[in-house]
Amino acid sequence: MATAKKKIVQWEPTDIKAELLQRYPAKVARKRAKQIMINEAHGSAPPPEIVANVRTIPGIITMRGCTYAGCKGVIMGPTSDIVNLVHGPIGCSFYAWLTRRNQTSAGGDNHENFIPYALSTDMQDSDIIFGGEKKLAAAIQEAYDLFHPKAIAVFATCPVGLIGDDIHTVAKRMKDKLGDCNVFAFSCEGYKGVSQSAGHHIANNQVFTHVVGKSDRLKTDKYKINLLGEYNIGGDGFEIDRILKKCGITNIATFSGNSTYDQFASANQADLSCVMCHRSINYVADMLEVKYGIPWIKVNFIGAAATAKSLRKIAQYFGDPELTAQVEAVIAEEMPEVEAARLDVLPRTEGKKAMLFVGGSRAHHYQELFKEMGMKVLSAGYEFAHRDDYEGRQVLPNLKVDADSRNIEEIEVEPDPHLYKPRKSAEEMQALVAGGYEFKDYDGLNADMDQGTIIIDDLNQYEAEKLVELLKPDLFCAGIKEKFSIQKLGIPMKQLHSYDSGGPYAGFKGAVNFYREIDRLVNSRVWGLMKAPWQEHPELSATYVWE
Amino acid sequence: MLLRHTPQEITERSALTINPAKTCQPIGAMYAALGIHGCLPHSHGSQGCCAYHRSTLTRHYKEPISAATSSFTEGSSVFGGQANLLQAIETIFTVYDPEIIAIHTTCLSETIGDDLPQIIKKARDEGKAPAGKEVIGAPTPSYVGSHVTGFSNMVKAMANMALPTERKNGKVNIIPGWVEPSDMEEIKRLAATVGVDITLFPDTSGVLNGPLNGEYTMFPKGGVTIAELKNCSAAIGTLALGEWCSADAARLLDTRHKVPCRVLDMPFGLKATDRFIDALRTVGGTTVPEEISYERGQLVDLISDMHQYFYHKRVALAGDPDQLIALTEFLVSIDMCPVHLVTGTPGKRFEKRIRDITRDMPFPVNVRAKGDMFLLHQWIKNDPVDLIIGNSYCKYIARDEDTPLVRFGFPILDRQGHQYFPTVGYKGGLRLLEKILSALLDRTDRDAPEEKFELVF
């Protein structure tokens, strides 16, 4: 494609958008135009809309995965004492086997840890033809006989829905038969919805229906919270738990990093839900509020300043001076080391430019860390977030569910006749809100990005390369599929899904890790090694005469 | 213990697979398709498969893996994926401009029954595939066989591109099977050294082991060309390395174009390499140069120098059938004892070949096709070994049982080198033995009491 080479400074955001679109067939260009927006200052005018959570264009080389990945891989995968059984041909189970870095310390009753096991019914052609229900029931029995887990979760894959295997009935029958093992199933066939997102929703519904509230162990600690949407990648959850514990806050249930069955089952006993990843877990947050009366707030433990802010927000909710004092003491104790690391890297990171294209929340959260390092985010976007993750939850009433997502079940919950209990009186809640406290609120990615930055939903391979070519960032953040094509271009690439085996990046210690990691990446000497001397100076200026 | 729930006592399982020693067909087809020059693999199914296959291959090769997908929605899953595939073909040629799209399927499109040849024809008729560009397809149902089957099916689709011809061109087709780019390079070097003009397909060297130089192209220089594939019917013969990976394609060329074929083992180790070189010489009508015999002698030299460390060491292996058969023969030839072997890939012949190769071993041998790593681990618990050879997933067993591990096969997610250094041929044999020795002697060094700690081995 012949385009006049312009200098970086001459590119206007509108030019860049036009450049990204011009190679596409007309229909594709029209569609992509709605998923690429130029961010505007947020003032009186209504912010620009973005189209998100719509079907992927076939052949475009998307980064997206499927519903099964969102359900089994993301939400249910990290729980150590539930046996996950994948009903399908072998691939789906194999690819989700230990490939997400949700670390676990196996804190269940008997220190069960089923995470290193990949279980599958390994469907064969005869199962496709005659149905796989019998094999599934037998597999559940065999898994039970081998492991005696307290729960077995069954996950559907693409062909299961097509051939009509009724996994829920099989699960119910086996639950009744086994007696002391909760068996439940997830209809998370890969073709449902348009991305991983549908799988989150399905996982939320089923874990809420089949597990939450089922524990009769009473949690009597003070300042009980749930940490929702934190998956302990690279130990993020460990670091957050360390800080919470130090503050005297009790995390009853993490959904779902380093979690156990009992954590899910006790989540109804918390007094506040703190949502990290809004996209994946907002459904559970809402249901916990409706059914049990637990209010939820958005928090962010990515970034030292964001961590401090989130801790203060939690303390403010409980309104106990003792807790507030402890939180302030912890922040005061932790921050000097963070600040020293920040000031150390700052001269080498300040002014550098980054791009972030990550699943459904990190493209937003990590901007805090880049801000702390004086770096500028030129462009960002999500694989599978919805409009509320971009534009804030105020757009929720206007969202229309399109044909591709219509069949994702919405479950209705009602206040529990026995367990519902308002955590604060209406007056107390009103007083908090009047003081600027925001419940059940998320402003989204766009609000935190500068005017003129480019926000792109469901970025594809072509656009990624084009953006890098046009804007020449100092750092590109995305996933494993993008990593090496970007690095071939000589641009440092940081994986913000797997952290490139690093981490934790959450909390105070995580911030220090991240500053050092980004400093290493953007200042690595390797990027200066790409050309050999004869490539840099190919002209022959003199010949040697060997003495 | 990472695998703390694996009991020593073995109970037969009829329905449950745990820790598979295989994965599904399409990833093999994707890998094979990357061995065609200018090819974009395409996954006709829902997009999760494609994302998983690309990720796994990327983690193994540390290289970009490009592939597109039909991105099925629920609607297309019910009414068929033709519209998705037609749109994908148009989008791919417009945006990415490959020379060829190689389509494989998934359990989704296979269960629905989408008819690939019909859809490809429609794409041609409607002009969505421009003139001069190719679109090929291979059915790869995930509920049949394994990733090896998928590889074989795509290689067969490549052979299917061969055009009828009367004229022989004096070349030999070599179908290397699922080996590393470095192995494909080594096979080409060996053939060139023996003086045989070959067409190697697929050929991922130069595609999945490329340099970092500030440039990125989705379609690097490497790969077998479309012209070569169309012309492989003119070859004087085909050497298919590996029954599971390569035989179907070779037999297709034989029946359809009368290109005689021989199915050989993959050239891992001494004897399999001997047979490969000998076959190459015979079919190519050349003599083997001294250089090759010299390399062979070096390998024999190393075996004799280090024999005391190999002798009667017990080995457990997990992997794919073609690789394991050749590797087992190699281990037996140096007097090691492969005692537990599993492959996840079905095929009774695997068990028979292993039984034949290990017939005279002084230890009982456990072997299972359609086995899994859970079973392998249980065998090891009951009957410990000195060494495990297998992919990265074996590291969990290796750590729990405190047994040295040599990484071999697919996928290797946690080490480097496999994409750059060969394990086929005599040179590859040297490297394999070096790795085995290092693993065994590192363990000896680690465990030796101070008074027995040795400087010289």
XYZ file of N, CA and C in Angstrom, chain A residues 23-25 27-28 55-66 68-70 73 80 85 89-100 105-106 110-114 116-126 128 134-140 142-144 146-147 157-159 162-163 190-196 403-404 407-408 460-463 465 480-490 526-527 529-531 535, chain B residues 1-7 9 11-27 40 42 46-56 58-59 62-75 77-78 83-85 87-92 94-97 106-109 111-112 142-147 209-218 344 346 370 373-374 377-378 391 393 396 410-411 413:
624
model
N -7.534 0.440 3.801
C -7.264 -0.790 3.066
C -8.454 -1.762 3.056
N -9.405 -1.503 3.919
C -10.493 -2.473 4.094
C -11.490 -2.468 2.945
N -12.138 -3.624 2.688
C -13.325 -3.605 1.824
C -14.368 -2.668 2.446
N -17.475 -2.620 3.264
C -18.341 -3.042 4.366
C -17.555 -3.152 5.677
N -16.338 -3.691 5.553
C -15.484 -3.837 6.732
C -15.098 -2.457 7.261
N -20.016 -8.696 16.902
C -19.338 -9.856 16.311
C -18.030 -9.464 15.619
N -17.130 -10.401 15.597
C -15.833 -10.202 14.967
C -15.968 -10.345 13.464
N -15.199 -9.574 12.727
C -15.214 -9.689 11.266
C -14.420 -10.937 10.867
N -15.060 -11.885 10.168
C -14.330 -13.088 9.763
C -13.092 -12.733 8.926
N -11.987 -13.391 9.243
C -10.771 -13.221 8.455
C -9.899 -12.037 8.838
N -10.317 -11.236 9.821
C -9.611 -9.986 10.106
C -8.353 -10.200 10.981
N -8.183 -11.379 11.508
C -7.130 -11.736 12.479
C -7.319 -10.981 13.794
N -8.368 -11.349 14.449
C -8.708 -10.763 15.749
C -7.796 -11.344 16.825
N -7.750 -10.666 17.973
C -7.031 -11.207 19.131
C -7.977 -12.014 20.019
N -9.261 -11.968 19.715
C -10.259 -12.514 20.628
C -10.234 -14.027 20.755
N -10.699 -14.500 21.908
C -10.932 -15.915 22.124
C -12.431 -16.148 22.245
N -12.796 -17.220 22.951
C -14.189 -17.643 22.930
C -14.821 -17.666 24.322
N -15.936 -20.255 26.019
C -15.352 -21.280 26.888
C -14.128 -20.712 27.615
N -13.283 -19.980 26.885
C -12.085 -19.394 27.492
C -12.465 -18.411 28.592
N -13.519 -17.624 28.338
C -13.959 -16.655 29.337
C -14.522 -17.313 30.575
N -11.507 -20.840 31.342
C -10.138 -20.348 31.416
C -9.979 -19.240 32.434
N -8.808 -23.624 43.336
C -7.939 -24.795 43.486
C -8.673 -26.075 43.875
N -14.016 -30.180 34.739
C -14.085 -31.245 33.740
C -14.643 -30.668 32.443
N -14.028 -32.453 22.716
C -12.776 -33.009 22.217
C -11.602 -32.423 23.011
N -10.434 -32.968 22.860
C -9.355 -32.728 23.812
C -8.796 -31.296 23.827
N -8.864 -30.620 22.692
C -8.152 -29.339 22.569
C -8.494 -28.328 23.640
N -9.798 -28.081 23.847
C -10.207 -27.019 24.766
C -9.611 -27.228 26.153
N -9.573 -28.493 26.589
C -9.001 -28.783 27.895
C -7.488 -28.583 27.868
N -6.858 -29.047 26.814
C -5.398 -28.945 26.702
C -4.939 -27.484 26.713
N -5.588 -26.637 25.922
C -5.090 -25.260 25.773
C -5.310 -24.420 27.021
N -6.274 -24.811 27.851
C -6.519 -24.048 29.084
C -5.778 -24.672 30.269
N -4.872 -25.560 29.979
C -4.134 -26.311 31.008
C -2.876 -25.524 31.409
N -2.965 -24.821 32.526
C -1.814 -24.127 33.116
C -1.274 -22.980 32.273
N -2.058 -22.502 31.321
C -1.534 -21.451 30.457
C -1.877 -20.045 30.928
N -2.827 -19.906 31.856
C -3.011 -18.605 32.504
C -2.327 -18.677 33.855
N -2.061 -21.006 46.160
C -1.344 -21.564 47.296
C -2.140 -22.693 47.934
N -3.205 -23.112 47.241
C -3.978 -24.272 47.655
C -4.391 -24.211 49.122
N -8.257 -29.406 52.680
C -7.239 -30.445 52.667
C -6.091 -30.080 51.731
N -5.929 -28.783 51.547
C -4.918 -28.278 50.606
C -5.062 -28.932 49.243
N -6.309 -29.119 48.834
C -6.521 -29.641 47.489
C -5.983 -28.647 46.478
N -5.401 -29.179 45.438
C -4.979 -28.317 44.342
C -5.120 -29.089 43.042
N -6.228 -28.824 42.366
C -6.491 -29.546 41.119
C -6.030 -28.763 39.898
N -3.084 -28.253 38.503
C -2.188 -28.884 37.523
C -2.825 -30.034 36.734
N -4.101 -30.253 36.920
C -4.770 -31.348 36.204
C -5.702 -30.796 35.121
N -5.615 -31.399 33.937
C -6.555 -31.078 32.866
C -7.441 -32.297 32.661
N -8.745 -32.125 32.925
C -9.666 -33.249 32.801
C -10.591 -33.047 31.607
N -10.772 -34.100 30.850
C -11.596 -33.990 29.653
C -12.321 -35.297 29.385
N -13.495 -35.164 28.751
C -14.157 -36.385 28.291
C -13.582 -36.831 26.953
N -12.709 -36.014 26.372
C -12.005 -36.387 25.132
C -12.978 -37.009 24.133
N -13.987 -36.255 23.753
C -15.045 -36.783 22.875
C -14.471 -37.305 21.566
N -14.994 -38.434 21.141
C -14.597 -39.059 19.886
C -15.760 -38.966 18.895
N -15.533 -39.382 17.672
C -16.615 -39.251 16.681
C -17.874 -40.015 17.089
N -17.685 -41.148 17.784
C -18.879 -41.897 18.201
C -19.695 -41.087 19.220
N -19.950 -37.847 19.179
C -20.647 -36.819 18.399
C -21.890 -37.440 17.775
N -23.604 -40.189 28.389
C -23.186 -41.344 29.195
C -21.717 -41.245 29.548
N -20.924 -40.838 28.561
C -19.493 -40.713 28.805
C -19.237 -39.624 29.849
N -20.006 -38.542 29.767
C -19.838 -37.455 30.733
C -20.151 -37.945 32.145
N -21.260 -38.666 32.279
C -21.625 -39.180 33.605
C -20.538 -40.112 34.138
N -20.025 -40.972 33.254
C -18.966 -41.893 33.675
C -17.698 -41.125 34.061
N -17.401 -40.069 33.322
C -16.198 -39.275 33.609
C -16.327 -38.568 34.956
N -17.543 -38.069 35.250
C -17.767 -37.424 36.547
C -17.546 -38.442 37.670
N -15.693 -41.139 37.545
C -14.278 -41.479 37.646
C -13.487 -40.361 38.332
N -13.850 -39.123 38.018
C -13.166 -37.990 38.657
C -13.450 -37.988 40.157
N -14.683 -38.288 40.495
C -15.060 -38.337 41.913
C -14.308 -39.458 42.638
N -11.521 -40.788 41.934
C -10.082 -40.525 42.045
C -9.765 -39.413 43.043
N -10.550 -38.344 43.003
C -10.152 -37.125 43.731
C -11.031 -36.800 44.939
N -18.263 -27.419 25.389
C -17.492 -26.843 24.291
C -18.349 -26.888 23.028
N -17.819 -26.326 21.947
C -18.633 -26.117 20.736
C -19.594 -27.253 20.373
N -19.113 -28.497 20.185
C -20.038 -29.486 19.631
C -21.141 -29.902 20.601
N -24.404 -28.372 19.875
C -24.952 -28.796 18.578
C -25.571 -30.183 18.633
N -24.927 -31.082 19.362
C -25.459 -32.454 19.379
C -26.533 -32.623 20.447
N -18.209 -22.442 22.720
C -17.335 -21.394 22.194
C -18.007 -20.419 21.247
N -19.076 -20.859 20.584
C -19.708 -19.998 19.585
C -20.694 -19.007 20.193
N -20.948 -19.124 21.506
C -21.940 -18.228 22.104
C -21.381 -16.811 22.218
N -22.248 -15.842 22.113
C -21.814 -14.455 22.212
C -20.824 -14.143 21.107
N -19.900 -13.215 21.383
C -18.948 -12.814 20.339
C -17.504 -12.856 20.835
N -17.304 -13.292 22.095
C -15.954 -13.196 22.654
C -15.913 -13.937 23.987
N -14.822 -13.759 24.711
C -14.714 -14.319 26.054
C -15.840 -13.790 26.961
N -28.310 -9.428 18.251
C -28.735 -10.809 17.976
C -27.684 -11.826 18.421
N -26.397 -11.441 18.337
C -25.345 -12.412 18.637
C -25.213 -12.700 20.128
N -28.835 -14.671 23.300
C -29.089 -15.946 23.969
C -28.248 -16.183 25.210
N -27.458 -15.196 25.625
C -26.733 -15.340 26.883
C -27.720 -15.082 28.008
N -7.139 -5.559 15.552
C -6.675 -6.750 14.842
C -5.210 -6.611 14.432
N -4.676 -7.665 13.849
C -3.260 -7.705 13.502
C -2.869 -6.563 12.566
N -3.683 -6.315 11.562
C -3.358 -5.278 10.587
C -3.283 -3.911 11.262
N -4.287 -3.618 12.078
C -4.329 -2.311 12.731
C -3.186 -2.160 13.725
N -0.158 -3.451 13.544
C 1.062 -3.129 12.786
C 1.022 -1.713 12.255
N 0.245 -12.590 23.968
C 1.254 -13.472 23.363
C 1.145 -13.492 21.841
N -0.073 -13.392 21.309
C -0.224 -13.505 19.856
C 0.364 -12.289 19.141
N 0.360 -11.155 19.845
C 0.878 -9.931 19.237
C 2.358 -9.746 19.502
N 2.842 -10.374 20.572
C 4.157 -10.019 21.093
C 5.266 -10.020 20.035
N 5.372 -11.117 19.310
C 6.576 -11.268 18.505
C 6.516 -10.520 17.176
N 5.319 -10.284 16.641
C 5.267 -9.476 15.422
C 5.643 -8.032 15.748
N 5.229 -7.548 16.910
C 5.579 -6.186 17.314
C 7.087 -6.091 17.585
N 7.607 -7.078 18.262
C 9.046 -7.033 18.566
C 9.910 -7.146 17.317
N 9.433 -7.877 16.305
C 10.182 -7.939 15.047
C 10.346 -6.538 14.463
N 9.387 -5.671 14.751
C 9.472 -4.292 14.261
C 10.421 -3.439 15.101
N 10.987 -4.033 16.112
C 11.932 -3.297 16.943
C 11.277 -2.508 18.063
N 19.069 -4.396 23.613
C 18.861 -5.286 22.465
C 18.339 -4.523 21.246
N 17.536 -3.470 21.499
C 16.938 -2.750 20.374
C 17.997 -1.991 19.574
N 20.785 -3.503 18.759
C 21.627 -4.547 18.160
C 21.071 -5.069 16.845
N 19.958 -4.476 16.392
C 19.229 -5.111 15.288
C 19.974 -5.063 13.957
N 20.851 -4.062 13.786
C 21.545 -3.945 12.505
C 23.029 -4.257 12.673
N 25.138 -3.423 7.668
C 23.790 -3.001 7.285
C 23.594 -1.518 7.579
N 3.942 -31.256 46.694
C 3.706 -32.059 45.483
C 2.710 -31.349 44.573
N 3.131 -31.101 43.369
C 2.248 -30.394 42.447
C 1.101 -31.295 42.003
N 1.412 -32.557 41.776
C 0.390 -33.515 41.335
C 0.049 -34.437 42.505
N -0.305 -33.791 43.619
C -0.449 -34.531 44.880
C -1.646 -35.467 44.905
N -2.547 -35.262 43.947
C -3.754 -36.106 43.947
C -3.626 -37.327 43.043
N -2.465 -37.540 42.472
C -2.282 -38.708 41.599
C -1.921 -39.919 42.452
N -2.848 -40.886 42.538
C -2.563 -42.042 43.400
C -1.633 -43.041 42.714
N -1.920 -46.245 43.037
C -2.741 -47.355 42.566
C -3.461 -46.983 41.269
N -6.263 -47.314 38.555
C -7.594 -47.822 38.247
C -7.859 -47.503 36.782
N -8.429 -48.442 36.075
C -8.707 -48.208 34.659
C -9.793 -47.153 34.523
N -9.592 -46.253 33.598
C -10.604 -45.232 33.313
C -11.182 -45.481 31.929
N -12.502 -45.366 31.812
C -13.117 -45.608 30.506
C -13.541 -44.304 29.842
N -13.784 -43.270 30.643
C -14.389 -42.063 30.076
C -13.554 -40.809 30.298
N -12.670 -40.856 31.274
C -12.000 -39.630 31.704
C -10.549 -39.616 31.241
N -10.170 -38.554 30.548
C -8.765 -38.338 30.196
C -8.205 -37.271 31.139
N -7.056 -37.548 31.728
C -6.440 -36.571 32.627
C -5.019 -36.279 32.141
N -4.720 -35.031 32.004
C -3.411 -34.585 31.536
C -3.017 -35.285 30.235
N -3.658 -34.844 29.178
C -3.531 -35.526 27.890
C -2.110 -35.497 27.327
N -1.791 -36.550 26.580
C -0.524 -36.606 25.850
C -0.793 -36.367 24.371
N -1.699 -35.464 24.126
C -2.041 -35.058 22.756
C -2.852 -33.780 22.846
N -3.016 -33.109 21.714
C -4.050 -32.088 21.637
C -4.809 -32.305 20.329
N -5.583 -31.297 19.892
C -6.548 -31.591 18.828
C -6.026 -31.252 17.436
N -6.714 -31.752 16.437
C -6.248 -31.711 15.044
C -5.837 -30.338 14.509
N -6.667 -29.297 14.679
C -6.396 -28.073 13.907
C -5.020 -27.443 14.154
N -4.471 -27.598 15.340
C -3.180 -26.953 15.585
C -2.103 -27.584 14.695
N -1.448 -18.050 4.589
C -2.126 -17.718 5.838
C -3.044 -18.887 6.205
N -6.074 -20.705 7.955
C -7.397 -20.205 8.342
C -8.171 -21.289 9.066
N -15.294 -21.450 15.468
C -15.402 -20.248 16.299
C -13.988 -19.818 16.669
N -13.833 -18.546 17.037
C -12.484 -17.968 17.044
C -11.606 -18.428 18.210
N -12.214 -19.052 19.220
C -11.419 -19.483 20.360
C -10.358 -20.498 19.976
N -10.716 -21.410 19.081
C -9.751 -22.423 18.630
C -8.529 -21.728 18.061
N -8.777 -20.813 17.140
C -7.689 -20.136 16.444
C -6.794 -19.397 17.445
N -7.421 -18.724 18.416
C -6.633 -18.000 19.426
C -5.772 -18.977 20.225
N -6.340 -20.100 20.608
C -5.590 -21.098 21.383
C -4.444 -21.696 20.568
N -4.735 -22.022 19.306
C -3.691 -22.662 18.486
C -2.557 -21.695 18.210
N -2.901 -20.463 17.910
C -1.846 -19.463 17.673
C -1.025 -19.263 18.939
N -1.700 -19.167 20.073
C -0.985 -18.923 21.333
C -0.031 -20.064 21.647
N -0.512 -21.300 21.472
C 0.326 -22.452 21.810
C 1.546 -22.517 20.889
N 2.871 -20.027 19.321
C 3.728 -18.878 19.635
C 4.561 -19.152 20.879
N 3.946 -19.746 21.888
C 4.688 -20.023 23.118
C 5.798 -21.039 22.861
N 8.237 -18.944 20.065
C 8.583 -17.552 20.372
C 8.661 -16.728 19.081
N 7.718 -16.982 18.210
C 7.643 -16.307 16.923
C 6.188 -15.930 16.667
N 5.956 -14.897 15.828
C 4.562 -14.601 15.483
C 3.946 -15.751 14.702
N 2.727 -16.105 15.038
C 1.984 -17.128 14.303
C 0.721 -16.449 13.778
N 0.674 -16.235 12.488
C -0.502 -15.579 11.915
C -1.495 -16.634 11.452
N -2.742 -16.418 11.773
C -3.807 -17.268 11.262
C -5.113 -16.519 11.427
N -6.019 -16.740 10.497
C -7.322 -16.078 10.566
C -8.385 -17.095 10.957
N -9.560 -16.595 11.250
C -10.659 -17.479 11.662
C -11.993 -16.986 11.100
N -12.903 -17.936 10.932
C -14.237 -17.592 10.443
C -15.105 -16.950 11.524
N -14.653 -16.981 12.766
C -15.374 -16.346 13.882
C -16.870 -16.674 13.878
N -17.192 -17.945 14.006
C -18.592 -18.362 14.054
C -19.331 -17.673 15.205
N -20.566 -17.332 14.950
C -21.466 -16.924 16.026
C -22.486 -18.049 16.197
N -23.391 -17.860 17.131
C -24.392 -18.897 17.355
C -25.239 -19.113 16.093
N -25.511 -18.023 15.400
C -26.309 -18.114 14.171
C -25.638 -19.003 13.141
N -23.465 -21.185 13.662
C -23.325 -22.541 14.172
C -24.572 -23.365 13.885
N -25.685 -22.688 13.768
C -26.936 -23.393 13.503
C -27.186 -23.483 11.998
N -21.340 -18.229 4.869
C -21.232 -16.769 4.744
C -19.979 -16.266 5.464
N -19.690 -16.837 6.623
C -18.498 -16.421 7.369
C -17.227 -16.688 6.569
N -17.163 -17.860 5.967
C -15.939 -18.225 5.257
C -15.766 -17.389 3.992
N -16.843 -14.370 3.535
C -16.423 -13.028 3.953
C -14.963 -13.048 4.396
N -14.586 -14.125 5.089
C -13.204 -14.223 5.565
C -12.227 -14.245 4.395
N -12.547 -15.016 3.374
C -11.644 -15.125 2.219
C -11.465 -13.755 1.570
N -12.558 -13.037 1.414
C -12.465 -11.699 0.815
C -11.622 -10.769 1.680
N -11.906 -10.781 2.985
C -11.179 -9.885 3.893
C -9.688 -10.213 3.916
N -9.382 -11.497 3.958
C -7.974 -11.909 4.049
C -7.197 -11.462 2.812
N -7.908 -9.100 0.730
C -7.843 -7.645 0.620
C -6.859 -7.054 1.621
N -6.898 -7.535 2.855
C -6.126 -6.885 3.911
C -4.722 -7.458 4.020
N -4.599 -8.788 3.920
C -3.295 -9.411 4.213
C -2.581 -9.947 2.975
N -3.291 -10.139 1.893
C -2.717 -10.495 0.602
C -1.764 -11.695 0.623
N -12.810 -27.246 12.497
C -12.790 -27.544 13.935
C -13.954 -28.492 14.222
N -14.111 -28.864 15.479
C -15.224 -29.746 15.810
C -16.560 -29.072 15.511
N -16.566 -27.728 15.546
C -17.812 -27.001 15.296
C -18.247 -27.157 13.845
N -17.408 -26.748 12.907
C -17.825 -26.790 11.503
C -17.959 -28.226 11.017
N -19.063 -30.787 12.917
C -20.330 -31.300 13.431
C -21.499 -30.757 12.609
N -21.385 -29.475 12.234
C -22.430 -28.876 11.398
C -22.465 -29.532 10.030
N -11.768 -32.271 15.385
C -10.992 -32.413 16.621
C -11.327 -33.683 17.387
N -12.464 -34.281 17.053
C -12.879 -35.482 17.788
C -12.380 -36.766 17.128
N -11.456 -36.609 16.178
C -10.814 -37.783 15.567
C -9.314 -37.610 15.722
N -8.629 -38.646 16.193
C -7.164 -38.605 16.237
C -6.637 -37.534 17.170
N -5.597 -36.830 16.695
C -4.949 -35.828 17.530
C -4.352 -34.731 16.649
N -3.553 -33.863 17.258
C -2.871 -32.817 16.486
C -2.027 -33.415 15.355
N 11.684 -19.610 12.578
C 12.940 -19.404 13.323
C 13.678 -18.185 12.764
N 12.895 -17.164 12.423
C 13.448 -16.004 11.720
C 14.187 -15.035 12.621
N 14.888 -14.085 12.001
C 15.713 -13.126 12.742
C 14.908 -11.940 13.291
N 15.546 -11.192 14.183
C 15.017 -9.888 14.614
C 15.901 -8.819 13.983
N 15.311 -8.050 13.070
C 16.112 -7.026 12.402
C 15.343 -5.736 12.167
N 14.244 -5.575 12.883
C 13.491 -4.325 12.752
C 12.422 -4.372 11.671
N 12.317 -5.500 10.998
C 11.282 -5.619 9.970
C 10.371 -6.783 10.315
N 9.113 -6.624 9.975
C 8.197 -7.753 10.172
C 7.437 -7.984 8.889
N 7.436 -9.211 8.452
C 6.548 -9.559 7.362
C 5.772 -10.802 7.765
N 4.489 -10.754 7.482
C 3.638 -11.880 7.829
C 4.046 -13.121 7.037
N -0.798 -39.877 23.256
C -2.242 -39.663 23.302
C -2.873 -39.984 21.964
N -4.150 -41.959 18.916
C -4.567 -43.352 18.745
C -3.822 -44.035 17.605
N -3.288 -43.837 23.004
C -4.467 -43.267 23.661
C -4.275 -43.275 25.191
N -0.870 -38.532 30.493
C 0.273 -38.334 31.385
C -0.056 -38.692 32.833
N -1.328 -38.749 33.138
C -1.741 -39.200 34.466
C -1.349 -40.669 34.640
N 2.409 -41.034 34.853
C 2.883 -40.684 36.199
C 2.661 -41.840 37.175
N 1.510 -42.478 37.056
C 1.231 -43.625 37.931
C 2.213 -44.767 37.684
N 7.414 -33.406 26.614
C 7.222 -31.963 26.460
C 7.213 -31.268 27.829
N 4.999 -30.219 29.784
C 4.070 -30.650 30.830
C 4.681 -31.734 31.723
N 6.070 -31.246 35.577
C 5.334 -31.418 36.839
C 5.613 -32.792 37.440
N 6.469 -31.697 21.441
C 5.629 -30.506 21.365
C 4.539 -30.590 22.425
N 4.281 -29.494 23.142
C 4.997 -28.225 23.049
C 6.097 -28.091 24.101
N 7.431 -25.135 26.153
C 6.966 -23.778 26.434
C 7.927 -23.020 27.339
